[in-house]
CSV table of N, CA, C and O in Angstrom, one decimal:
chain,number,residue,atom,x,y,z
A,1,MET,N,-30.9,-4.5,8.8
A,1,MET,CA,-29.6,-4.3,8.2
A,1,MET,C,-28.6,-4.0,9.3
A,1,MET,O,-28.9,-3.1,10.1
A,2,LEU,N,-27.5,-4.6,9.4
A,2,LEU,CA,-26.5,-4.4,10.4
A,2,LEU,C,-25.6,-3.2,10.0
A,2,LEU,O,-25.3,-3.0,8.8
A,3,ASN,N,-25.3,-2.4,11.0
A,3,ASN,CA,-24.3,-1.3,10.7
A,3,ASN,C,-23.0,-1.9,10.7
A,3,ASN,O,-22.7,-3.0,11.3
A,4,ALA,N,-22.0,-1.2,10.1
A,4,ALA,CA,-20.6,-1.6,10.0
A,4,ALA,C,-20.1,-1.9,11.4
A,4,ALA,O,-20.3,-1.1,12.3
A,5,GLY,N,-19.6,-3.1,11.6
A,5,GLY,CA,-19.0,-3.4,12.9
A,5,GLY,C,-20.0,-4.0,13.9
A,5,GLY,O,-19.7,-4.3,15.0
A,6,GLU,N,-21.3,-4.0,13.6
A,6,GLU,CA,-22.3,-4.4,14.5
A,6,GLU,C,-22.7,-5.9,14.3
A,6,GLU,O,-23.5,-6.2,13.4
A,7,GLY,N,-22.0,-6.8,15.0
A,7,GLY,CA,-22.3,-8.2,14.9
A,7,GLY,C,-21.9,-8.9,13.6
A,7,GLY,O,-22.3,-10.0,13.4
A,8,ASN,N,-21.1,-8.3,12.8
A,8,ASN,CA,-20.6,-8.9,11.6
A,8,ASN,C,-19.2,-9.3,11.6
A,8,ASN,O,-18.6,-9.7,10.6
A,9,GLY,N,-18.5,-9.1,12.7
A,9,GLY,CA,-17.1,-9.6,12.9
A,9,GLY,C,-16.1,-8.7,12.4
A,9,GLY,O,-14.9,-9.0,12.4
A,10,TYR,N,-16.4,-7.5,11.9
A,10,TYR,CA,-15.4,-6.6,11.4
A,10,TYR,C,-15.8,-5.2,11.7
A,10,TYR,O,-17.0,-4.9,11.9
A,11,THR,N,-14.9,-4.3,11.7
A,11,THR,CA,-15.2,-2.9,11.9
A,11,THR,C,-14.7,-2.1,10.7
A,11,THR,O,-13.5,-2.3,10.3
A,12,VAL,N,-15.5,-1.3,10.1
A,12,VAL,CA,-15.1,-0.5,8.9
A,12,VAL,C,-14.4,0.7,9.4
A,12,VAL,O,-14.9,1.4,10.3
A,13,ARG,N,-13.2,0.9,8.9
A,13,ARG,CA,-12.4,2.1,9.3
A,13,ARG,C,-13.0,3.3,8.6
A,13,ARG,O,-13.4,3.2,7.5
A,14,PRO,N,-13.0,4.4,9.3
A,14,PRO,CA,-13.4,5.7,8.6
A,14,PRO,C,-12.5,5.9,7.4
A,14,PRO,O,-11.3,5.6,7.4
A,15,TYR,N,-13.1,6.4,6.3
A,15,TYR,CA,-12.3,6.7,5.1
A,15,TYR,C,-11.4,7.9,5.4
A,15,TYR,O,-11.7,8.8,6.1
A,16,SER,N,-10.1,7.8,5.0
A,16,SER,CA,-9.2,8.9,5.2
A,16,SER,C,-8.2,8.9,4.1
A,16,SER,O,-8.1,8.0,3.2
A,17,THR,N,-7.3,9.9,4.0
A,17,THR,CA,-6.2,9.9,3.0
A,17,THR,C,-5.3,8.7,3.2
A,17,THR,O,-4.9,8.1,2.2
A,18,THR,N,-5.1,8.3,4.4
A,18,THR,CA,-4.2,7.1,4.6
A,18,THR,C,-4.9,5.9,4.0
A,18,THR,O,-4.3,5.1,3.4
A,19,LEU,N,-6.2,5.7,4.3
A,19,LEU,CA,-6.9,4.6,3.7
A,19,LEU,C,-6.9,4.6,2.2
A,19,LEU,O,-6.7,3.6,1.6
A,20,GLU,N,-7.1,5.8,1.6
A,20,GLU,CA,-7.0,6.0,0.2
A,20,GLU,C,-5.7,5.5,-0.4
A,20,GLU,O,-5.6,4.8,-1.4
A,21,SER,N,-4.6,5.8,0.3
A,21,SER,CA,-3.3,5.4,-0.1
A,21,SER,C,-3.2,3.9,0.0
A,21,SER,O,-2.7,3.2,-0.9
A,22,ASP,N,-3.7,3.3,1.1
A,22,ASP,CA,-3.7,1.8,1.3
A,22,ASP,C,-4.5,1.2,0.2
A,22,ASP,O,-4.0,0.2,-0.4
A,23,LEU,N,-5.7,1.7,-0.1
A,23,LEU,CA,-6.5,1.1,-1.1
A,23,LEU,C,-6.0,1.2,-2.5
A,23,LEU,O,-6.1,0.3,-3.3
A,24,SER,N,-5.3,2.3,-2.8
A,24,SER,CA,-4.7,2.5,-4.1
A,24,SER,C,-3.7,1.4,-4.4
A,24,SER,O,-3.5,1.0,-5.5
A,25,ALA,N,-3.0,1.0,-3.3
A,25,ALA,CA,-2.0,-0.1,-3.5
A,25,ALA,C,-2.7,-1.5,-3.5
A,25,ALA,O,-2.2,-2.4,-4.2
A,26,GLU,N,-3.8,-1.6,-2.9
A,26,GLU,CA,-4.5,-2.9,-2.8
A,26,GLU,C,-5.4,-3.2,-4.0
A,26,GLU,O,-5.5,-4.3,-4.5
A,27,LEU,N,-6.2,-2.2,-4.4
A,27,LEU,CA,-7.2,-2.4,-5.5
A,27,LEU,C,-6.5,-2.2,-6.8
A,27,LEU,O,-5.8,-1.2,-7.0
A,28,GLU,N,-6.6,-3.1,-7.7
A,28,GLU,CA,-5.8,-3.1,-8.9
A,28,GLU,C,-6.7,-3.1,-10.2
A,28,GLU,O,-6.4,-2.4,-11.1
A,29,THR,N,-7.8,-3.9,-10.2
A,29,THR,CA,-8.5,-4.1,-11.4
A,29,THR,C,-9.9,-3.4,-11.4
A,29,THR,O,-10.3,-2.9,-10.4
A,30,VAL,N,-10.5,-3.3,-12.6
A,30,VAL,CA,-11.8,-2.7,-12.7
A,30,VAL,C,-12.7,-3.5,-11.7
A,30,VAL,O,-13.5,-2.9,-11.0
A,31,ARG,N,-12.6,-4.8,-11.7
A,31,ARG,CA,-13.4,-5.6,-10.8
A,31,ARG,C,-13.2,-5.3,-9.4
A,31,ARG,O,-14.2,-5.2,-8.6
A,32,ASP,N,-12.0,-5.0,-8.9
A,32,ASP,CA,-11.7,-4.6,-7.6
A,32,ASP,C,-12.4,-3.3,-7.2
A,32,ASP,O,-13.0,-3.2,-6.1
A,33,PHE,N,-12.4,-2.4,-8.1
A,33,PHE,CA,-13.0,-1.1,-7.8
A,33,PHE,C,-14.5,-1.1,-7.9
A,33,PHE,O,-15.2,-0.5,-7.1
A,34,LEU,N,-15.1,-2.0,-8.7
A,34,LEU,CA,-16.5,-2.2,-8.7
A,34,LEU,C,-17.0,-2.8,-7.4
A,34,LEU,O,-17.9,-2.3,-6.8
A,35,ARG,N,-16.3,-3.8,-6.9
A,35,ARG,CA,-16.6,-4.4,-5.7
A,35,ARG,C,-16.5,-3.5,-4.5
A,35,ARG,O,-17.3,-3.4,-3.6
A,36,TRP,N,-15.4,-2.7,-4.5
A,36,TRP,CA,-15.2,-1.7,-3.4
A,36,TRP,C,-16.3,-0.7,-3.4
A,36,TRP,O,-16.8,-0.3,-2.4
A,37,ALA,N,-16.6,-0.2,-4.6
A,37,ALA,CA,-17.7,0.9,-4.7
A,37,ALA,C,-19.0,0.3,-4.2
A,37,ALA,O,-19.7,1.0,-3.5
A,38,ILE,N,-19.4,-0.9,-4.6
A,38,ILE,CA,-20.6,-1.5,-4.2
A,38,ILE,C,-20.7,-1.6,-2.7
A,38,ILE,O,-21.7,-1.2,-2.0
A,39,SER,N,-19.6,-2.0,-2.0
A,39,SER,CA,-19.5,-2.1,-0.6
A,39,SER,C,-19.6,-0.7,0.1
A,39,SER,O,-20.4,-0.5,1.1
A,40,ARG,N,-18.9,0.3,-0.4
A,40,ARG,CA,-18.9,1.6,0.1
A,40,ARG,C,-20.3,2.2,0.0
A,40,ARG,O,-20.8,2.8,1.0
A,41,PHE,N,-21.0,2.0,-1.1
A,41,PHE,CA,-22.3,2.6,-1.3
A,41,PHE,C,-23.3,1.9,-0.4
A,41,PHE,O,-24.2,2.6,0.1
A,42,GLY,N,-23.2,0.6,-0.3
A,42,GLY,CA,-24.1,-0.1,0.6
A,42,GLY,C,-23.9,0.3,2.1
A,42,GLY,O,-24.9,0.6,2.8
A,43,ASP,N,-22.7,0.5,2.5
A,43,ASP,CA,-22.4,1.0,3.9
A,43,ASP,C,-23.0,2.4,4.1
A,43,ASP,O,-23.4,2.7,5.2
A,44,ALA,N,-22.9,3.2,3.1
A,44,ALA,CA,-23.3,4.6,3.2
A,44,ALA,C,-24.8,4.8,3.1
A,44,ALA,O,-25.3,5.9,3.4
A,45,GLU,N,-25.5,3.8,2.7
A,45,GLU,CA,-27.0,3.9,2.6
A,45,GLU,C,-27.4,5.1,1.7
A,45,GLU,O,-28.2,5.9,2.1
A,46,LEU,N,-26.8,5.1,0.5
A,46,LEU,CA,-27.0,6.2,-0.4
A,46,LEU,C,-28.4,6.3,-0.9
A,46,LEU,O,-29.2,5.3,-0.9
A,47,PHE,N,-28.8,7.5,-1.3
A,47,PHE,CA,-30.1,7.7,-2.0
A,47,PHE,C,-29.8,7.6,-3.5
A,47,PHE,O,-28.8,8.1,-4.0
A,48,TYR,N,-30.6,6.8,-4.2
A,48,TYR,CA,-30.4,6.6,-5.6
A,48,TYR,C,-31.7,7.2,-6.3
A,48,TYR,O,-32.7,7.4,-5.7
A,49,GLY,N,-31.5,7.6,-7.5
A,49,GLY,CA,-32.7,8.2,-8.2
A,49,GLY,C,-32.3,9.0,-9.4
A,49,GLY,O,-33.1,9.7,-10.0
A,50,HIS,N,-31.0,9.0,-9.7
A,50,HIS,CA,-30.6,9.7,-10.9
A,50,HIS,C,-30.2,8.8,-12.0
A,50,HIS,O,-29.1,8.9,-12.6
A,51,GLY,N,-31.0,7.8,-12.3
A,51,GLY,CA,-30.8,6.8,-13.3
A,51,GLY,C,-30.4,5.4,-12.8
A,51,GLY,O,-30.4,4.5,-13.5
A,52,THR,N,-30.1,5.3,-11.5
A,52,THR,CA,-29.9,4.0,-10.9
A,52,THR,C,-30.7,3.9,-9.7
A,52,THR,O,-31.2,4.8,-9.1
A,53,ASP,N,-30.9,2.6,-9.2
A,53,ASP,CA,-31.7,2.4,-8.0
A,53,ASP,C,-31.1,1.4,-7.0
A,53,ASP,O,-31.7,0.9,-6.1
A,54,ASN,N,-29.8,1.2,-7.2
A,54,ASN,CA,-29.1,0.3,-6.3
A,54,ASN,C,-27.6,0.5,-6.4
A,54,ASN,O,-27.1,1.1,-7.3
A,55,ALA,N,-26.9,0.0,-5.4
A,55,ALA,CA,-25.4,0.2,-5.3
A,55,ALA,C,-24.7,-0.4,-6.4
A,55,ALA,O,-23.7,0.2,-6.9
A,56,GLN,N,-25.1,-1.6,-6.9
A,56,GLN,CA,-24.3,-2.2,-8.0
A,56,GLN,C,-24.4,-1.4,-9.3
A,56,GLN,O,-23.4,-1.1,-9.9
A,57,ASP,N,-25.6,-0.9,-9.7
A,57,ASP,CA,-25.7,-0.1,-10.9
A,57,ASP,C,-25.0,1.2,-10.7
A,57,ASP,O,-24.4,1.7,-11.7
A,58,GLU,N,-25.1,1.8,-9.5
A,58,GLU,CA,-24.4,3.1,-9.3
A,58,GLU,C,-22.9,2.9,-9.4
A,58,GLU,O,-22.2,3.8,-10.0
A,59,ALA,N,-22.3,1.8,-8.9
A,59,ALA,CA,-20.9,1.6,-9.0
A,59,ALA,C,-20.5,1.4,-10.4
A,59,ALA,O,-19.5,1.9,-10.9
A,60,TRP,N,-21.3,0.6,-11.1
A,60,TRP,CA,-21.0,0.3,-12.5
A,60,TRP,C,-20.9,1.6,-13.3
A,60,TRP,O,-20.0,1.8,-14.1
A,61,PHE,N,-21.9,2.5,-13.1
A,61,PHE,CA,-22.0,3.7,-13.8
A,61,PHE,C,-20.8,4.6,-13.5
A,61,PHE,O,-20.1,5.1,-14.4
A,62,LEU,N,-20.5,4.7,-12.2
A,62,LEU,CA,-19.4,5.6,-11.8
A,62,LEU,C,-18.1,5.1,-12.3
A,62,LEU,O,-17.3,5.9,-12.8
A,63,VAL,N,-17.8,3.8,-12.1
A,63,VAL,CA,-16.5,3.3,-12.5
A,63,VAL,C,-16.3,3.4,-14.0
A,63,VAL,O,-15.2,3.8,-14.5
A,64,CYS,N,-17.3,2.9,-14.7
A,64,CYS,CA,-17.2,2.9,-16.2
A,64,CYS,C,-17.0,4.4,-16.7
A,64,CYS,O,-16.2,4.6,-17.6
A,65,SER,N,-17.8,5.3,-16.1
A,65,SER,CA,-17.7,6.7,-16.6
A,65,SER,C,-16.4,7.3,-16.3
A,65,SER,O,-15.8,7.9,-17.1
A,66,ALA,N,-15.9,7.0,-15.1
A,66,ALA,CA,-14.6,7.5,-14.7
A,66,ALA,C,-13.4,7.1,-15.5
A,66,ALA,O,-12.5,7.8,-15.8
A,67,LEU,N,-13.5,5.8,-16.0
A,67,LEU,CA,-12.5,5.2,-16.8
A,67,LEU,C,-12.8,5.3,-18.3
A,67,LEU,O,-12.0,4.8,-19.2
A,68,LYS,N,-13.9,6.0,-18.7
A,68,LYS,CA,-14.3,6.2,-20.1
A,68,LYS,C,-14.5,4.9,-20.8
A,68,LYS,O,-14.0,4.7,-21.9
A,69,LEU,N,-15.1,3.9,-20.1
A,69,LEU,CA,-15.4,2.6,-20.6
A,69,LEU,C,-16.9,2.5,-21.0
A,69,LEU,O,-17.7,3.2,-20.3
A,70,PRO,N,-17.2,1.7,-21.9
A,70,PRO,CA,-18.6,1.5,-22.3
A,70,PRO,C,-19.4,0.8,-21.2
A,70,PRO,O,-18.8,0.0,-20.4
A,71,PHE,N,-20.6,1.1,-21.0
A,71,PHE,CA,-21.4,0.5,-20.0
A,71,PHE,C,-21.7,-1.0,-20.3
A,71,PHE,O,-22.0,-1.8,-19.4
A,72,ASP,N,-21.6,-1.4,-21.5
A,72,ASP,CA,-21.7,-2.8,-21.9
A,72,ASP,C,-20.3,-3.4,-22.0
A,72,ASP,O,-20.1,-4.2,-22.9
A,73,LEU,N,-19.5,-3.1,-21.1
A,73,LEU,CA,-18.1,-3.5,-21.0
A,73,LEU,C,-18.0,-5.1,-21.2
A,73,LEU,O,-18.7,-5.8,-20.5
A,74,ASP,N,-17.1,-5.5,-22.0
A,74,ASP,CA,-16.8,-6.9,-22.2
A,74,ASP,C,-16.2,-7.4,-20.8
A,74,ASP,O,-15.3,-6.8,-20.2
A,75,GLY,N,-16.8,-8.5,-20.3
A,75,GLY,CA,-16.4,-9.0,-19.0
A,75,GLY,C,-14.9,-9.3,-18.9
A,75,GLY,O,-14.4,-9.3,-17.8
A,76,ARG,N,-14.3,-9.6,-20.0
A,76,ARG,CA,-12.8,-9.9,-19.9
A,76,ARG,C,-12.0,-8.7,-19.5
A,76,ARG,O,-10.9,-8.8,-19.0
A,77,LEU,N,-12.6,-7.5,-19.7
A,77,LEU,CA,-11.9,-6.3,-19.3
A,77,LEU,C,-12.0,-6.0,-17.8
A,77,LEU,O,-11.3,-5.1,-17.3
A,78,LEU,N,-12.8,-6.7,-17.1
A,78,LEU,CA,-13.0,-6.5,-15.6
A,78,LEU,C,-11.7,-6.7,-14.9
A,78,LEU,O,-11.5,-6.2,-13.8
A,79,ASP,N,-10.8,-7.6,-15.5
A,79,ASP,CA,-9.5,-7.9,-14.8
A,79,ASP,C,-8.4,-7.0,-15.3
A,79,ASP,O,-7.2,-7.2,-15.0
A,80,ALA,N,-8.7,-6.0,-16.1
A,80,ALA,CA,-7.7,-5.0,-16.5
A,80,ALA,C,-7.2,-4.2,-15.3
A,80,ALA,O,-8.0,-3.8,-14.5
A,81,ARG,N,-5.9,-4.0,-15.2
A,81,ARG,CA,-5.4,-3.2,-14.1
A,81,ARG,C,-5.4,-1.7,-14.5
A,81,ARG,O,-5.2,-1.3,-15.6
A,82,LEU,N,-5.7,-0.9,-13.4
A,82,LEU,CA,-5.7,0.5,-13.6
A,82,LEU,C,-4.3,1.1,-13.3
A,82,LEU,O,-3.6,0.5,-12.6
A,83,THR,N,-4.1,2.2,-13.9
A,83,THR,CA,-2.8,2.9,-13.7
A,83,THR,C,-3.0,3.6,-12.3
A,83,THR,O,-4.1,3.7,-11.8
A,84,ALA,N,-1.9,4.1,-11.7
A,84,ALA,CA,-1.9,4.8,-10.5
A,84,ALA,C,-2.8,6.0,-10.5
A,84,ALA,O,-3.6,6.2,-9.6
A,85,GLY,N,-2.8,6.7,-11.6
A,85,GLY,CA,-3.6,7.9,-11.7
A,85,GLY,C,-5.1,7.5,-11.8
A,85,GLY,O,-5.9,8.2,-11.2
A,86,GLU,N,-5.4,6.5,-12.5
A,86,GLU,CA,-6.8,6.0,-12.6
A,86,GLU,C,-7.3,5.6,-11.2
A,86,GLU,O,-8.4,5.9,-10.9
A,87,ARG,N,-6.5,4.8,-10.5
A,87,ARG,CA,-6.9,4.4,-9.2
A,87,ARG,C,-7.2,5.5,-8.3
A,87,ARG,O,-8.2,5.5,-7.6
A,88,GLU,N,-6.4,6.5,-8.2
A,88,GLU,CA,-6.6,7.7,-7.4
A,88,GLU,C,-7.9,8.4,-7.8
A,88,GLU,O,-8.7,8.8,-7.0
A,89,HIS,N,-8.1,8.6,-9.1
A,89,HIS,CA,-9.2,9.2,-9.6
A,89,HIS,C,-10.5,8.5,-9.2
A,89,HIS,O,-11.5,9.1,-8.7
A,90,VAL,N,-10.6,7.2,-9.5
A,90,VAL,CA,-11.8,6.4,-9.1
A,90,VAL,C,-12.0,6.4,-7.6
A,90,VAL,O,-13.2,6.6,-7.2
A,91,LEU,N,-11.0,6.2,-6.8
A,91,LEU,CA,-11.2,6.3,-5.4
A,91,LEU,C,-11.8,7.6,-4.9
A,91,LEU,O,-12.7,7.7,-4.1
A,92,GLY,N,-11.3,8.7,-5.5
A,92,GLY,CA,-11.8,10.0,-5.1
A,92,GLY,C,-13.2,10.2,-5.5
A,92,GLY,O,-14.0,10.8,-4.7
A,93,LEU,N,-13.6,9.7,-6.7
A,93,LEU,CA,-15.0,9.8,-7.1
A,93,LEU,C,-15.9,8.9,-6.2
A,93,LEU,O,-17.1,9.4,-5.9
A,94,ILE,N,-15.5,7.8,-5.8
A,94,ILE,CA,-16.3,6.9,-4.9
A,94,ILE,C,-16.5,7.6,-3.6
A,94,ILE,O,-17.6,7.7,-3.1
A,95,GLU,N,-15.4,8.2,-3.0
A,95,GLU,CA,-15.5,8.9,-1.8
A,95,GLU,C,-16.4,10.1,-1.9
A,95,GLU,O,-17.2,10.4,-1.0
A,96,ARG,N,-16.3,10.8,-3.0
A,96,ARG,CA,-17.1,12.0,-3.2
A,96,ARG,C,-18.6,11.6,-3.2
A,96,ARG,O,-19.5,12.3,-2.7
A,97,ARG,N,-18.9,10.5,-3.9
A,97,ARG,CA,-20.3,10.1,-4.0
A,97,ARG,C,-20.8,9.7,-2.6
A,97,ARG,O,-22.0,9.9,-2.3
A,98,VAL,N,-20.0,9.1,-1.8
A,98,VAL,CA,-20.4,8.7,-0.5
A,98,VAL,C,-20.6,9.9,0.5
A,98,VAL,O,-21.6,9.9,1.3
A,99,THR,N,-19.8,11.0,0.3
A,99,THR,CA,-19.8,12.1,1.3
A,99,THR,C,-20.7,13.3,0.8
A,99,THR,O,-21.0,14.1,1.7
A,100,GLU,N,-21.0,13.4,-0.4
A,100,GLU,CA,-21.7,14.6,-0.9
A,100,GLU,C,-23.2,14.3,-1.2
A,100,GLU,O,-23.6,13.2,-1.4
């Protein structure tokens, strides 16, 4: 497995408040946040074991829980846009999961 920036053509910037602000403007939909969380969790090489065993399931659980959405979410809702407050909340939870 390659580390971020190691032979893959891009460098992952460290997460920061500035990055959170940038992301909050760029990520809009449930789908966007799921994809971002999966990537962040994969880069962080998290330990799973509290009901999930991979980055995708962990992201699904975190994002749906944060937005109070059912886990069997209708696929059409993946393109629903989040409010500014929801975006900040979900980004904060993703970062907390990566760092704690």
